[in-house]
Amino acid sequence: MRPFDLKNENYPGHREGAGFETDRIPEDAVLKKHGEFIAFLKRSKTSVDEEETFRNYLSDLPDEEVIGLYEALRDEKIEWEKGFFYPNIQYLFGTAFEREKDYREQQLWRENSQQQREVTRWYEEAKEKSCVWWIENHIISRHSISSCMSCGACTALCPAAEFYDFSPRMIMTIVQEKDEAEIIELLKSDTIWYCHQCGSCKPKCPRGNSPFGMISSLRQLSQIKGYHVESVRGRQQFAARHLWGGNLWNRACTLYFRNPEPIAHRDFGPRFALYFKHKEEMFRRIGACPDMDGSLSGRKVHPDTLDEVRKLWQAGGVLYLWERIEEAARRQAEELGISLDSYHEKVKSEG
Ligand code: SF4
Ligand code: SF4
């Protein structure tokens, strides 16, 4: 058992601790080649200007080199007690570097797939068909509605309806009427993104409907058609795809412990803000070190495990939807005449 030492400056995760020099350029050949970039990455606070510097640097590098650099940094390790500590994970998450690497890596994954996945073929077909066709054919949508009698029970108990101008009953009515123009308007609105997928509406419906399932199906359709960028909440999917998506793709978890900044989670309250401010010390106090390997780490995941979960997301159509979100964001950023990183900042902070 490690001694309980609050002042232990050598504890992994403590940036200035001995054996953890932020400006040290490692010996690995890949890392050495990109030494200046790495030193900049470690010093940066990920402002938009700095993100553009990352992107300019990466724009001249081939995909394999960007991925190789990321992996070499991710895998650099320091011995710590009976395991290894991975000091660079905290510099990589949420950066333009990680976003660019993920985008290129996922493109290669799709290109190198021996055959297009069944679900991807189906989504491609749906993209060209009407929204009414989707509602009648998408498996989740089909199972989510038989006949809604507009009783309003779902809206009465919906927690999101308390805070927003939002009614699952209205959504079910629009869908049931099968008016293409009205459905498109719904897909372009914030409405479908207000639901927080708690599932309370499903068990209470006297007709056995699932507004919850229908909304998740409509969200997919909105992304496939690119309508989501027309609403504030919809275009936030770009930030979400890189936050939760980046965590899933690189760390096999939805939330990395350094992600939930109090400014974005005011509902967590002042105690959480205090904890977050002192999180490294808190970890030290309980003897936890999340940037190590192991089942509860945050997160150095074995490459074979990562490979396996990535295959699952690809087979389930996740890569296809991420591509649609990325494509729509790049297009809208261009239309607005702003860089992709400024666009990322905009969608993260608006609304
Ligand atoms: S509870 Fe069911 S039947 Fe009633 S409005 Fe909602 S979806 Fe329709
Ligand atoms: S799943 Fe969505 S629509 Fe249903 S009760 Fe929860 S927030 Fe409301």
PDB file of N, CA and C in Angstrom, residues 211-310:
ATOM      1  N   PRO A 211     -42.322   7.434 -27.338  1.00  0.00           N
ATOM      2  CA  PRO A 211     -41.832   8.723 -27.838  1.00  0.00           C
ATOM      3  C   PRO A 211     -40.305   8.791 -27.732  1.00  0.00           C
ATOM      4  N   PHE A 212     -39.804   8.188 -26.698  1.00  0.00           N
ATOM      5  CA  PHE A 212     -38.368   8.125 -26.443  1.00  0.00           C
ATOM      6  C   PHE A 212     -37.606   7.481 -27.622  1.00  0.00           C
ATOM      7  N   GLY A 213     -38.112   6.343 -28.079  1.00  0.00           N
ATOM      8  CA  GLY A 213     -37.487   5.660 -29.218  1.00  0.00           C
ATOM      9  C   GLY A 213     -37.672   6.463 -30.498  1.00  0.00           C
ATOM     10  N   MET A 214     -38.865   7.028 -30.683  1.00  0.00           N
ATOM     11  CA  MET A 214     -39.130   7.805 -31.891  1.00  0.00           C
ATOM     12  C   MET A 214     -38.175   8.992 -31.983  1.00  0.00           C
ATOM     13  N   ILE A 215     -37.953   9.664 -30.862  1.00  0.00           N
ATOM     14  CA  ILE A 215     -37.072  10.839 -30.877  1.00  0.00           C
ATOM     15  C   ILE A 215     -35.639  10.423 -31.229  1.00  0.00           C
ATOM     16  N   SER A 216     -35.202   9.303 -30.697  1.00  0.00           N
ATOM     17  CA  SER A 216     -33.829   8.885 -31.030  1.00  0.00           C
ATOM     18  C   SER A 216     -33.733   8.528 -32.520  1.00  0.00           C
ATOM     19  N   SER A 217     -34.787   7.965 -33.080  1.00  0.00           N
ATOM     20  CA  SER A 217     -34.795   7.641 -34.507  1.00  0.00           C
ATOM     21  C   SER A 217     -34.792   8.924 -35.350  1.00  0.00           C
ATOM     22  N   LEU A 218     -35.578   9.919 -34.927  1.00  0.00           N
ATOM     23  CA  LEU A 218     -35.621  11.197 -35.660  1.00  0.00           C
ATOM     24  C   LEU A 218     -34.264  11.909 -35.608  1.00  0.00           C
ATOM     25  N   ARG A 219     -33.569  11.761 -34.492  1.00  0.00           N
ATOM     26  CA  ARG A 219     -32.235  12.377 -34.396  1.00  0.00           C
ATOM     27  C   ARG A 219     -31.282  11.775 -35.424  1.00  0.00           C
ATOM     28  N   GLN A 220     -31.354  10.471 -35.555  1.00  0.00           N
ATOM     29  CA  GLN A 220     -30.484   9.828 -36.554  1.00  0.00           C
ATOM     30  C   GLN A 220     -30.803  10.332 -37.948  1.00  0.00           C
ATOM     31  N   LEU A 221     -32.105  10.423 -38.242  1.00  0.00           N
ATOM     32  CA  LEU A 221     -32.516  10.880 -39.569  1.00  0.00           C
ATOM     33  C   LEU A 221     -32.039  12.316 -39.811  1.00  0.00           C
ATOM     34  N   SER A 222     -32.165  13.152 -38.806  1.00  0.00           N
ATOM     35  CA  SER A 222     -31.741  14.548 -38.923  1.00  0.00           C
ATOM     36  C   SER A 222     -30.250  14.628 -39.269  1.00  0.00           C
ATOM     37  N   GLN A 223     -29.453  13.786 -38.642  1.00  0.00           N
ATOM     38  CA  GLN A 223     -28.002  13.770 -38.918  1.00  0.00           C
ATOM     39  C   GLN A 223     -27.701  13.209 -40.305  1.00  0.00           C
ATOM     40  N   ILE A 224     -28.426  12.182 -40.685  1.00  0.00           N
ATOM     41  CA  ILE A 224     -28.184  11.577 -42.002  1.00  0.00           C
ATOM     42  C   ILE A 224     -28.498  12.579 -43.117  1.00  0.00           C
ATOM     43  N   LYS A 225     -29.572  13.312 -42.948  1.00  0.00           N
ATOM     44  CA  LYS A 225     -29.974  14.299 -43.960  1.00  0.00           C
ATOM     45  C   LYS A 225     -29.203  15.611 -43.826  1.00  0.00           C
ATOM     46  N   GLY A 226     -28.516  15.816 -42.711  1.00  0.00           N
ATOM     47  CA  GLY A 226     -27.775  17.072 -42.497  1.00  0.00           C
ATOM     48  C   GLY A 226     -28.650  18.214 -42.008  1.00  0.00           C
ATOM     49  N   TYR A 227     -29.889  17.904 -41.589  1.00  0.00           N
ATOM     50  CA  TYR A 227     -30.787  18.964 -41.121  1.00  0.00           C
ATOM     51  C   TYR A 227     -30.397  19.472 -39.730  1.00  0.00           C
ATOM     52  N   HIS A 228     -29.653  18.685 -38.996  1.00  0.00           N
ATOM     53  CA  HIS A 228     -29.351  19.040 -37.599  1.00  0.00           C
ATOM     54  C   HIS A 228     -28.604  20.368 -37.477  1.00  0.00           C
ATOM     55  N   VAL A 229     -27.827  20.767 -38.496  1.00  0.00           N
ATOM     56  CA  VAL A 229     -27.045  22.005 -38.371  1.00  0.00           C
ATOM     57  C   VAL A 229     -27.918  23.252 -38.438  1.00  0.00           C
ATOM     58  N   GLU A 230     -29.199  23.063 -38.733  1.00  0.00           N
ATOM     59  CA  GLU A 230     -30.108  24.218 -38.795  1.00  0.00           C
ATOM     60  C   GLU A 230     -30.532  24.686 -37.402  1.00  0.00           C
ATOM     61  N   SER A 231     -30.271  23.906 -36.369  1.00  0.00           N
ATOM     62  CA  SER A 231     -30.668  24.324 -35.010  1.00  0.00           C
ATOM     63  C   SER A 231     -29.443  24.374 -34.093  1.00  0.00           C
ATOM     64  N   VAL A 232     -29.563  25.184 -33.042  1.00  0.00           N
ATOM     65  CA  VAL A 232     -28.447  25.344 -32.096  1.00  0.00           C
ATOM     66  C   VAL A 232     -28.092  24.011 -31.447  1.00  0.00           C
ATOM     67  N   ARG A 233     -29.113  23.343 -30.892  1.00  0.00           N
ATOM     68  CA  ARG A 233     -28.861  22.058 -30.212  1.00  0.00           C
ATOM     69  C   ARG A 233     -28.397  20.982 -31.205  1.00  0.00           C
ATOM     70  N   GLY A 234     -28.920  21.065 -32.406  1.00  0.00           N
ATOM     71  CA  GLY A 234     -28.546  20.072 -33.419  1.00  0.00           C
ATOM     72  C   GLY A 234     -27.079  20.194 -33.796  1.00  0.00           C
ATOM     73  N   ARG A 235     -26.615  21.431 -34.030  1.00  0.00           N
ATOM     74  CA  ARG A 235     -25.213  21.543 -34.476  1.00  0.00           C
ATOM     75  C   ARG A 235     -24.238  21.275 -33.335  1.00  0.00           C
ATOM     76  N   GLN A 236     -24.754  21.287 -32.094  1.00  0.00           N
ATOM     77  CA  GLN A 236     -23.872  20.914 -30.982  1.00  0.00           C
ATOM     78  C   GLN A 236     -23.444  19.447 -31.074  1.00  0.00           C
ATOM     79  N   GLN A 237     -24.086  18.717 -31.959  1.00  0.00           N
ATOM     80  CA  GLN A 237     -23.666  17.327 -32.184  1.00  0.00           C
ATOM     81  C   GLN A 237     -22.207  17.240 -32.628  1.00  0.00           C
ATOM     82  N   PHE A 238     -21.737  18.321 -33.250  1.00  0.00           N
ATOM     83  CA  PHE A 238     -20.335  18.314 -33.684  1.00  0.00           C
ATOM     84  C   PHE A 238     -19.406  18.298 -32.461  1.00  0.00           C
ATOM     85  N   ALA A 239     -19.742  19.127 -31.462  1.00  0.00           N
ATOM     86  CA  ALA A 239     -18.926  19.125 -30.232  1.00  0.00           C
ATOM     87  C   ALA A 239     -19.088  17.790 -29.502  1.00  0.00           C
ATOM     88  N   ALA A 240     -20.322  17.291 -29.478  1.00  0.00           N
ATOM     89  CA  ALA A 240     -20.593  16.027 -28.777  1.00  0.00           C
ATOM     90  C   ALA A 240     -19.857  14.867 -29.441  1.00  0.00           C
ATOM     91  N   ARG A 241     -19.842  14.900 -30.797  1.00  0.00           N
ATOM     92  CA  ARG A 241     -19.182  13.817 -31.531  1.00  0.00           C
ATOM     93  C   ARG A 241     -17.686  13.769 -31.193  1.00  0.00           C
ATOM     94  N   HIS A 242     -17.106  14.931 -30.880  1.00  0.00           N
ATOM     95  CA  HIS A 242     -15.688  14.930 -30.530  1.00  0.00           C
ATOM     96  C   HIS A 242     -15.439  14.805 -29.022  1.00  0.00           C
ATOM     97  N   LEU A 243     -16.427  15.151 -28.202  1.00  0.00           N
ATOM     98  CA  LEU A 243     -16.239  14.986 -26.757  1.00  0.00           C
ATOM     99  C   LEU A 243     -16.494  13.515 -26.387  1.00  0.00           C
ATOM    100  N   TRP A 244     -17.757  13.104 -26.440  1.00  0.00           N
ATOM    101  CA  TRP A 244     -18.054  11.711 -26.087  1.00  0.00           C
ATOM    102  C   TRP A 244     -17.498  10.762 -27.145  1.00  0.00           C
ATOM    103  N   GLY A 245     -17.598  11.195 -28.401  1.00  0.00           N
ATOM    104  CA  GLY A 245     -17.067  10.362 -29.481  1.00  0.00           C
ATOM    105  C   GLY A 245     -15.556  10.209 -29.362  1.00  0.00           C
ATOM    106  N   GLY A 246     -14.869  11.307 -29.026  1.00  0.00           N
ATOM    107  CA  GLY A 246     -13.407  11.255 -28.873  1.00  0.00           C
ATOM    108  C   GLY A 246     -13.019  10.351 -27.718  1.00  0.00           C
ATOM    109  N   ASN A 247     -13.798  10.413 -26.645  1.00  0.00           N
ATOM    110  CA  ASN A 247     -13.515   9.541 -25.503  1.00  0.00           C
ATOM    111  C   ASN A 247     -13.736   8.069 -25.870  1.00  0.00           C
ATOM    112  N   LEU A 248     -14.839   7.818 -26.572  1.00  0.00           N
ATOM    113  CA  LEU A 248     -15.118   6.424 -26.955  1.00  0.00           C
ATOM    114  C   LEU A 248     -14.042   5.894 -27.893  1.00  0.00           C
ATOM    115  N   TRP A 249     -13.693   6.710 -28.866  1.00  0.00           N
ATOM    116  CA  TRP A 249     -12.754   6.272 -29.895  1.00  0.00           C
ATOM    117  C   TRP A 249     -11.347   6.076 -29.337  1.00  0.00           C
ATOM    118  N   ASN A 250     -10.947   6.929 -28.399  1.00  0.00           N
ATOM    119  CA  ASN A 250      -9.560   6.886 -27.922  1.00  0.00           C
ATOM    120  C   ASN A 250      -9.376   6.268 -26.539  1.00  0.00           C
ATOM    121  N   ARG A 251     -10.449   6.296 -25.722  1.00  0.00           N
ATOM    122  CA  ARG A 251     -10.278   5.855 -24.343  1.00  0.00           C
ATOM    123  C   ARG A 251     -11.345   4.852 -23.903  1.00  0.00           C
ATOM    124  N   ALA A 252     -12.216   4.474 -24.853  1.00  0.00           N
ATOM    125  CA  ALA A 252     -13.274   3.491 -24.583  1.00  0.00           C
ATOM    126  C   ALA A 252     -14.132   3.844 -23.372  1.00  0.00           C
ATOM    127  N   CYS A 253     -14.360   5.130 -23.169  1.00  0.00           N
ATOM    128  CA  CYS A 253     -15.282   5.550 -22.105  1.00  0.00           C
ATOM    129  C   CYS A 253     -15.990   6.810 -22.610  1.00  0.00           C
ATOM    130  N   THR A 254     -17.169   7.113 -22.070  1.00  0.00           N
ATOM    131  CA  THR A 254     -17.870   8.290 -22.580  1.00  0.00           C
ATOM    132  C   THR A 254     -17.360   9.581 -21.956  1.00  0.00           C
ATOM    133  N   LEU A 255     -16.990   9.538 -20.712  1.00  0.00           N
ATOM    134  CA  LEU A 255     -16.520  10.749 -20.056  1.00  0.00           C
ATOM    135  C   LEU A 255     -15.184  10.509 -19.366  1.00  0.00           C
ATOM    136  N   TYR A 256     -14.192  11.211 -19.854  1.00  0.00           N
ATOM    137  CA  TYR A 256     -12.866  11.161 -19.252  1.00  0.00           C
ATOM    138  C   TYR A 256     -12.905  12.086 -18.040  1.00  0.00           C
ATOM    139  N   PHE A 257     -12.266  11.724 -16.966  1.00  0.00           N
ATOM    140  CA  PHE A 257     -12.489  12.462 -15.712  1.00  0.00           C
ATOM    141  C   PHE A 257     -12.071  13.928 -15.769  1.00  0.00           C
ATOM    142  N   ARG A 258     -11.265  14.323 -16.749  1.00  0.00           N
ATOM    143  CA  ARG A 258     -10.905  15.743 -16.843  1.00  0.00           C
ATOM    144  C   ARG A 258     -11.878  16.532 -17.726  1.00  0.00           C
ATOM    145  N   ASN A 259     -12.915  15.866 -18.290  1.00  0.00           N
ATOM    146  CA  ASN A 259     -13.850  16.544 -19.192  1.00  0.00           C
ATOM    147  C   ASN A 259     -14.878  17.473 -18.536  1.00  0.00           C
ATOM    148  N   PRO A 260     -15.549  17.028 -17.467  1.00  0.00           N
ATOM    149  CA  PRO A 260     -16.723  17.816 -17.038  1.00  0.00           C
ATOM    150  C   PRO A 260     -16.365  19.136 -16.349  1.00  0.00           C
ATOM    151  N   GLU A 261     -16.054  20.147 -17.151  1.00  0.00           N
ATOM    152  CA  GLU A 261     -15.689  21.439 -16.580  1.00  0.00           C
ATOM    153  C   GLU A 261     -16.913  22.083 -15.933  1.00  0.00           C
ATOM    154  N   PRO A 262     -16.748  22.642 -14.737  1.00  0.00           N
ATOM    155  CA  PRO A 262     -17.901  23.205 -14.019  1.00  0.00           C
ATOM    156  C   PRO A 262     -18.673  24.254 -14.819  1.00  0.00           C
ATOM    157  N   ILE A 263     -17.992  25.009 -15.692  1.00  0.00           N
ATOM    158  CA  ILE A 263     -18.675  26.040 -16.477  1.00  0.00           C
ATOM    159  C   ILE A 263     -19.757  25.429 -17.370  1.00  0.00           C
ATOM    160  N   ALA A 264     -19.507  24.186 -17.822  1.00  0.00           N
ATOM    161  CA  ALA A 264     -20.489  23.511 -18.677  1.00  0.00           C
ATOM    162  C   ALA A 264     -21.450  22.647 -17.862  1.00  0.00           C
ATOM    163  N   HIS A 265     -21.208  22.527 -16.559  1.00  0.00           N
ATOM    164  CA  HIS A 265     -22.052  21.659 -15.708  1.00  0.00           C
ATOM    165  C   HIS A 265     -22.417  22.397 -14.431  1.00  0.00           C
ATOM    166  N   ARG A 266     -23.068  23.557 -14.615  1.00  0.00           N
ATOM    167  CA  ARG A 266     -23.427  24.355 -13.436  1.00  0.00           C
ATOM    168  C   ARG A 266     -24.402  23.615 -12.541  1.00  0.00           C
ATOM    169  N   ASP A 267     -25.173  22.714 -13.150  1.00  0.00           N
ATOM    170  CA  ASP A 267     -26.145  21.937 -12.358  1.00  0.00           C
ATOM    171  C   ASP A 267     -25.449  20.999 -11.371  1.00  0.00           C
ATOM    172  N   PHE A 268     -24.165  20.752 -11.518  1.00  0.00           N
ATOM    173  CA  PHE A 268     -23.456  19.876 -10.562  1.00  0.00           C
ATOM    174  C   PHE A 268     -23.188  20.607  -9.246  1.00  0.00           C
ATOM    175  N   GLY A 269     -23.317  21.933  -9.267  1.00  0.00           N
ATOM    176  CA  GLY A 269     -23.224  22.694  -8.021  1.00  0.00           C
ATOM    177  C   GLY A 269     -21.816  23.090  -7.602  1.00  0.00           C
ATOM    178  N   PRO A 270     -21.730  23.916  -6.534  1.00  0.00           N
ATOM    179  CA  PRO A 270     -20.434  24.460  -6.107  1.00  0.00           C
ATOM    180  C   PRO A 270     -19.459  23.416  -5.545  1.00  0.00           C
ATOM    181  N   ARG A 271     -20.009  22.351  -4.960  1.00  0.00           N
ATOM    182  CA  ARG A 271     -19.095  21.324  -4.402  1.00  0.00           C
ATOM    183  C   ARG A 271     -18.323  20.625  -5.508  1.00  0.00           C
ATOM    184  N   PHE A 272     -19.045  20.392  -6.622  1.00  0.00           N
ATOM    185  CA  PHE A 272     -18.351  19.757  -7.742  1.00  0.00           C
ATOM    186  C   PHE A 272     -17.273  20.704  -8.290  1.00  0.00           C
ATOM    187  N   ALA A 273     -17.619  22.001  -8.374  1.00  0.00           N
ATOM    188  CA  ALA A 273     -16.649  22.981  -8.891  1.00  0.00           C
ATOM    189  C   ALA A 273     -15.391  22.979  -8.018  1.00  0.00           C
ATOM    190  N   LEU A 274     -15.601  22.877  -6.710  1.00  0.00           N
ATOM    191  CA  LEU A 274     -14.466  22.858  -5.778  1.00  0.00           C
ATOM    192  C   LEU A 274     -13.631  21.582  -5.977  1.00  0.00           C
ATOM    193  N   TYR A 275     -14.331  20.471  -6.090  1.00  0.00           N
ATOM    194  CA  TYR A 275     -13.628  19.202  -6.318  1.00  0.00           C
ATOM    195  C   TYR A 275     -12.811  19.275  -7.613  1.00  0.00           C
ATOM    196  N   PHE A 276     -13.450  19.824  -8.690  1.00  0.00           N
ATOM    197  CA  PHE A 276     -12.792  19.835  -9.992  1.00  0.00           C
ATOM    198  C   PHE A 276     -11.517  20.682  -9.943  1.00  0.00           C
ATOM    199  N   LYS A 277     -11.607  21.784  -9.198  1.00  0.00           N
ATOM    200  CA  LYS A 277     -10.456  22.680  -9.094  1.00  0.00           C
ATOM    201  C   LYS A 277      -9.264  21.959  -8.433  1.00  0.00           C
ATOM    202  N   HIS A 278      -9.578  21.085  -7.499  1.00  0.00           N
ATOM    203  CA  HIS A 278      -8.506  20.410  -6.751  1.00  0.00           C
ATOM    204  C   HIS A 278      -8.437  18.921  -7.060  1.00  0.00           C
ATOM    205  N   LYS A 279      -8.889  18.544  -8.269  1.00  0.00           N
ATOM    206  CA  LYS A 279      -9.035  17.101  -8.524  1.00  0.00           C
ATOM    207  C   LYS A 279      -7.730  16.325  -8.423  1.00  0.00           C
ATOM    208  N   GLU A 280      -6.598  16.936  -8.892  1.00  0.00           N
ATOM    209  CA  GLU A 280      -5.340  16.181  -8.841  1.00  0.00           C
ATOM    210  C   GLU A 280      -4.968  15.886  -7.383  1.00  0.00           C
ATOM    211  N   GLU A 281      -5.180  16.878  -6.527  1.00  0.00           N
ATOM    212  CA  GLU A 281      -4.875  16.658  -5.111  1.00  0.00           C
ATOM    213  C   GLU A 281      -5.817  15.614  -4.512  1.00  0.00           C
ATOM    214  N   MET A 282      -7.093  15.681  -4.915  1.00  0.00           N
ATOM    215  CA  MET A 282      -8.084  14.706  -4.407  1.00  0.00           C
ATOM    216  C   MET A 282      -7.651  13.281  -4.777  1.00  0.00           C
ATOM    217  N   PHE A 283      -7.209  13.130  -6.021  1.00  0.00           N
ATOM    218  CA  PHE A 283      -6.769  11.795  -6.452  1.00  0.00           C
ATOM    219  C   PHE A 283      -5.602  11.332  -5.614  1.00  0.00           C
ATOM    220  N   ARG A 284      -4.684  12.261  -5.378  1.00  0.00           N
ATOM    221  CA  ARG A 284      -3.517  11.914  -4.559  1.00  0.00           C
ATOM    222  C   ARG A 284      -3.950  11.457  -3.176  1.00  0.00           C
ATOM    223  N   ARG A 285      -4.957  12.151  -2.630  1.00  0.00           N
ATOM    224  CA  ARG A 285      -5.383  11.849  -1.263  1.00  0.00           C
ATOM    225  C   ARG A 285      -5.972  10.452  -1.138  1.00  0.00           C
ATOM    226  N   ILE A 286      -6.640  10.006  -2.197  1.00  0.00           N
ATOM    227  CA  ILE A 286      -7.236   8.661  -2.083  1.00  0.00           C
ATOM    228  C   ILE A 286      -6.375   7.589  -2.762  1.00  0.00           C
ATOM    229  N   GLY A 287      -5.214   8.011  -3.244  1.00  0.00           N
ATOM    230  CA  GLY A 287      -4.301   7.034  -3.852  1.00  0.00           C
ATOM    231  C   GLY A 287      -4.741   6.576  -5.225  1.00  0.00           C
ATOM    232  N   ALA A 288      -5.501   7.414  -5.955  1.00  0.00           N
ATOM    233  CA  ALA A 288      -5.977   7.028  -7.291  1.00  0.00           C
ATOM    234  C   ALA A 288      -5.151   7.719  -8.368  1.00  0.00           C
ATOM    235  N   CYS A 289      -4.909   7.013  -9.446  1.00  0.00           N
ATOM    236  CA  CYS A 289      -4.187   7.631 -10.557  1.00  0.00           C
ATOM    237  C   CYS A 289      -4.854   7.210 -11.858  1.00  0.00           C
ATOM    238  N   PRO A 290      -5.774   8.021 -12.348  1.00  0.00           N
ATOM    239  CA  PRO A 290      -6.564   7.584 -13.507  1.00  0.00           C
ATOM    240  C   PRO A 290      -5.792   7.433 -14.819  1.00  0.00           C
ATOM    241  N   ASP A 291      -4.657   8.097 -14.989  1.00  0.00           N
ATOM    242  CA  ASP A 291      -3.960   7.947 -16.281  1.00  0.00           C
ATOM    243  C   ASP A 291      -2.989   6.767 -16.270  1.00  0.00           C
ATOM    244  N   MET A 292      -3.454   5.673 -15.739  1.00  0.00           N
ATOM    245  CA  MET A 292      -2.655   4.440 -15.763  1.00  0.00           C
ATOM    246  C   MET A 292      -3.456   3.376 -16.506  1.00  0.00           C
ATOM    247  N   ASP A 293      -2.843   2.246 -16.809  1.00  0.00           N
ATOM    248  CA  ASP A 293      -3.643   1.201 -17.421  1.00  0.00           C
ATOM    249  C   ASP A 293      -4.375   0.414 -16.335  1.00  0.00           C
ATOM    250  N   GLY A 294      -5.418  -0.287 -16.747  1.00  0.00           N
ATOM    251  CA  GLY A 294      -6.235  -0.995 -15.771  1.00  0.00           C
ATOM    252  C   GLY A 294      -7.696  -0.707 -16.032  1.00  0.00           C
ATOM    253  N   SER A 295      -8.550  -1.531 -15.430  1.00  0.00           N
ATOM    254  CA  SER A 295      -9.960  -1.470 -15.794  1.00  0.00           C
ATOM    255  C   SER A 295     -10.644  -0.161 -15.393  1.00  0.00           C
ATOM    256  N   LEU A 296     -10.199   0.493 -14.345  1.00  0.00           N
ATOM    257  CA  LEU A 296     -10.888   1.710 -13.920  1.00  0.00           C
ATOM    258  C   LEU A 296     -10.050   2.958 -14.167  1.00  0.00           C
ATOM    259  N   SER A 297      -9.144   2.858 -15.106  1.00  0.00           N
ATOM    260  CA  SER A 297      -8.272   4.011 -15.334  1.00  0.00           C
ATOM    261  C   SER A 297      -8.959   5.006 -16.249  1.00  0.00           C
ATOM    262  N   GLY A 298      -8.273   6.144 -16.469  1.00  0.00           N
ATOM    263  CA  GLY A 298      -8.977   7.140 -17.294  1.00  0.00           C
ATOM    264  C   GLY A 298      -8.088   7.740 -18.384  1.00  0.00           C
ATOM    265  N   ARG A 299      -7.691   7.205 -19.428  1.00  0.00           N
ATOM    266  CA  ARG A 299      -7.868   5.818 -19.716  1.00  0.00           C
ATOM    267  C   ARG A 299      -6.804   5.368 -20.688  1.00  0.00           C
ATOM    268  N   LYS A 300      -5.957   4.499 -20.233  1.00  0.00           N
ATOM    269  CA  LYS A 300      -5.030   3.845 -21.137  1.00  0.00           C
ATOM    270  C   LYS A 300      -5.618   2.475 -21.411  1.00  0.00           C
ATOM    271  N   VAL A 301      -6.133   2.323 -22.611  1.00  0.00           N
ATOM    272  CA  VAL A 301      -6.835   1.085 -22.954  1.00  0.00           C
ATOM    273  C   VAL A 301      -5.934   0.249 -23.847  1.00  0.00           C
ATOM    274  N   HIS A 302      -5.934  -1.036 -23.618  1.00  0.00           N
ATOM    275  CA  HIS A 302      -5.097  -1.915 -24.428  1.00  0.00           C
ATOM    276  C   HIS A 302      -5.510  -1.791 -25.902  1.00  0.00           C
ATOM    277  N   PRO A 303      -4.531  -1.675 -26.831  1.00  0.00           N
ATOM    278  CA  PRO A 303      -4.882  -1.490 -28.251  1.00  0.00           C
ATOM    279  C   PRO A 303      -5.819  -2.562 -28.806  1.00  0.00           C
ATOM    280  N   ASP A 304      -5.684  -3.813 -28.341  1.00  0.00           N
ATOM    281  CA  ASP A 304      -6.576  -4.868 -28.855  1.00  0.00           C
ATOM    282  C   ASP A 304      -8.023  -4.614 -28.416  1.00  0.00           C
ATOM    283  N   THR A 305      -8.176  -4.139 -27.184  1.00  0.00           N
ATOM    284  CA  THR A 305      -9.524  -3.844 -26.674  1.00  0.00           C
ATOM    285  C   THR A 305     -10.122  -2.692 -27.475  1.00  0.00           C
ATOM    286  N   LEU A 306      -9.287  -1.683 -27.710  1.00  0.00           N
ATOM    287  CA  LEU A 306      -9.756  -0.515 -28.455  1.00  0.00           C
ATOM    288  C   LEU A 306     -10.161  -0.919 -29.875  1.00  0.00           C
ATOM    289  N   ASP A 307      -9.356  -1.767 -30.461  1.00  0.00           N
ATOM    290  CA  ASP A 307      -9.640  -2.232 -31.811  1.00  0.00           C
ATOM    291  C   ASP A 307     -10.995  -2.958 -31.864  1.00  0.00           C
ATOM    292  N   GLU A 308     -11.223  -3.754 -30.840  1.00  0.00           N
ATOM    293  CA  GLU A 308     -12.459  -4.537 -30.795  1.00  0.00           C
ATOM    294  C   GLU A 308     -13.688  -3.627 -30.659  1.00  0.00           C
ATOM    295  N   VAL A 309     -13.601  -2.641 -29.740  1.00  0.00           N
ATOM    296  CA  VAL A 309     -14.774  -1.767 -29.567  1.00  0.00           C
ATOM    297  C   VAL A 309     -14.977  -0.869 -30.790  1.00  0.00           C
ATOM    298  N   ARG A 310     -13.874  -0.479 -31.428  1.00  0.00           N
ATOM    299  CA  ARG A 310     -14.019   0.342 -32.647  1.00  0.00           C
ATOM    300  C   ARG A 310     -14.754  -0.438 -33.734  1.00  0.00           C
TER     301      ARG A 310
END
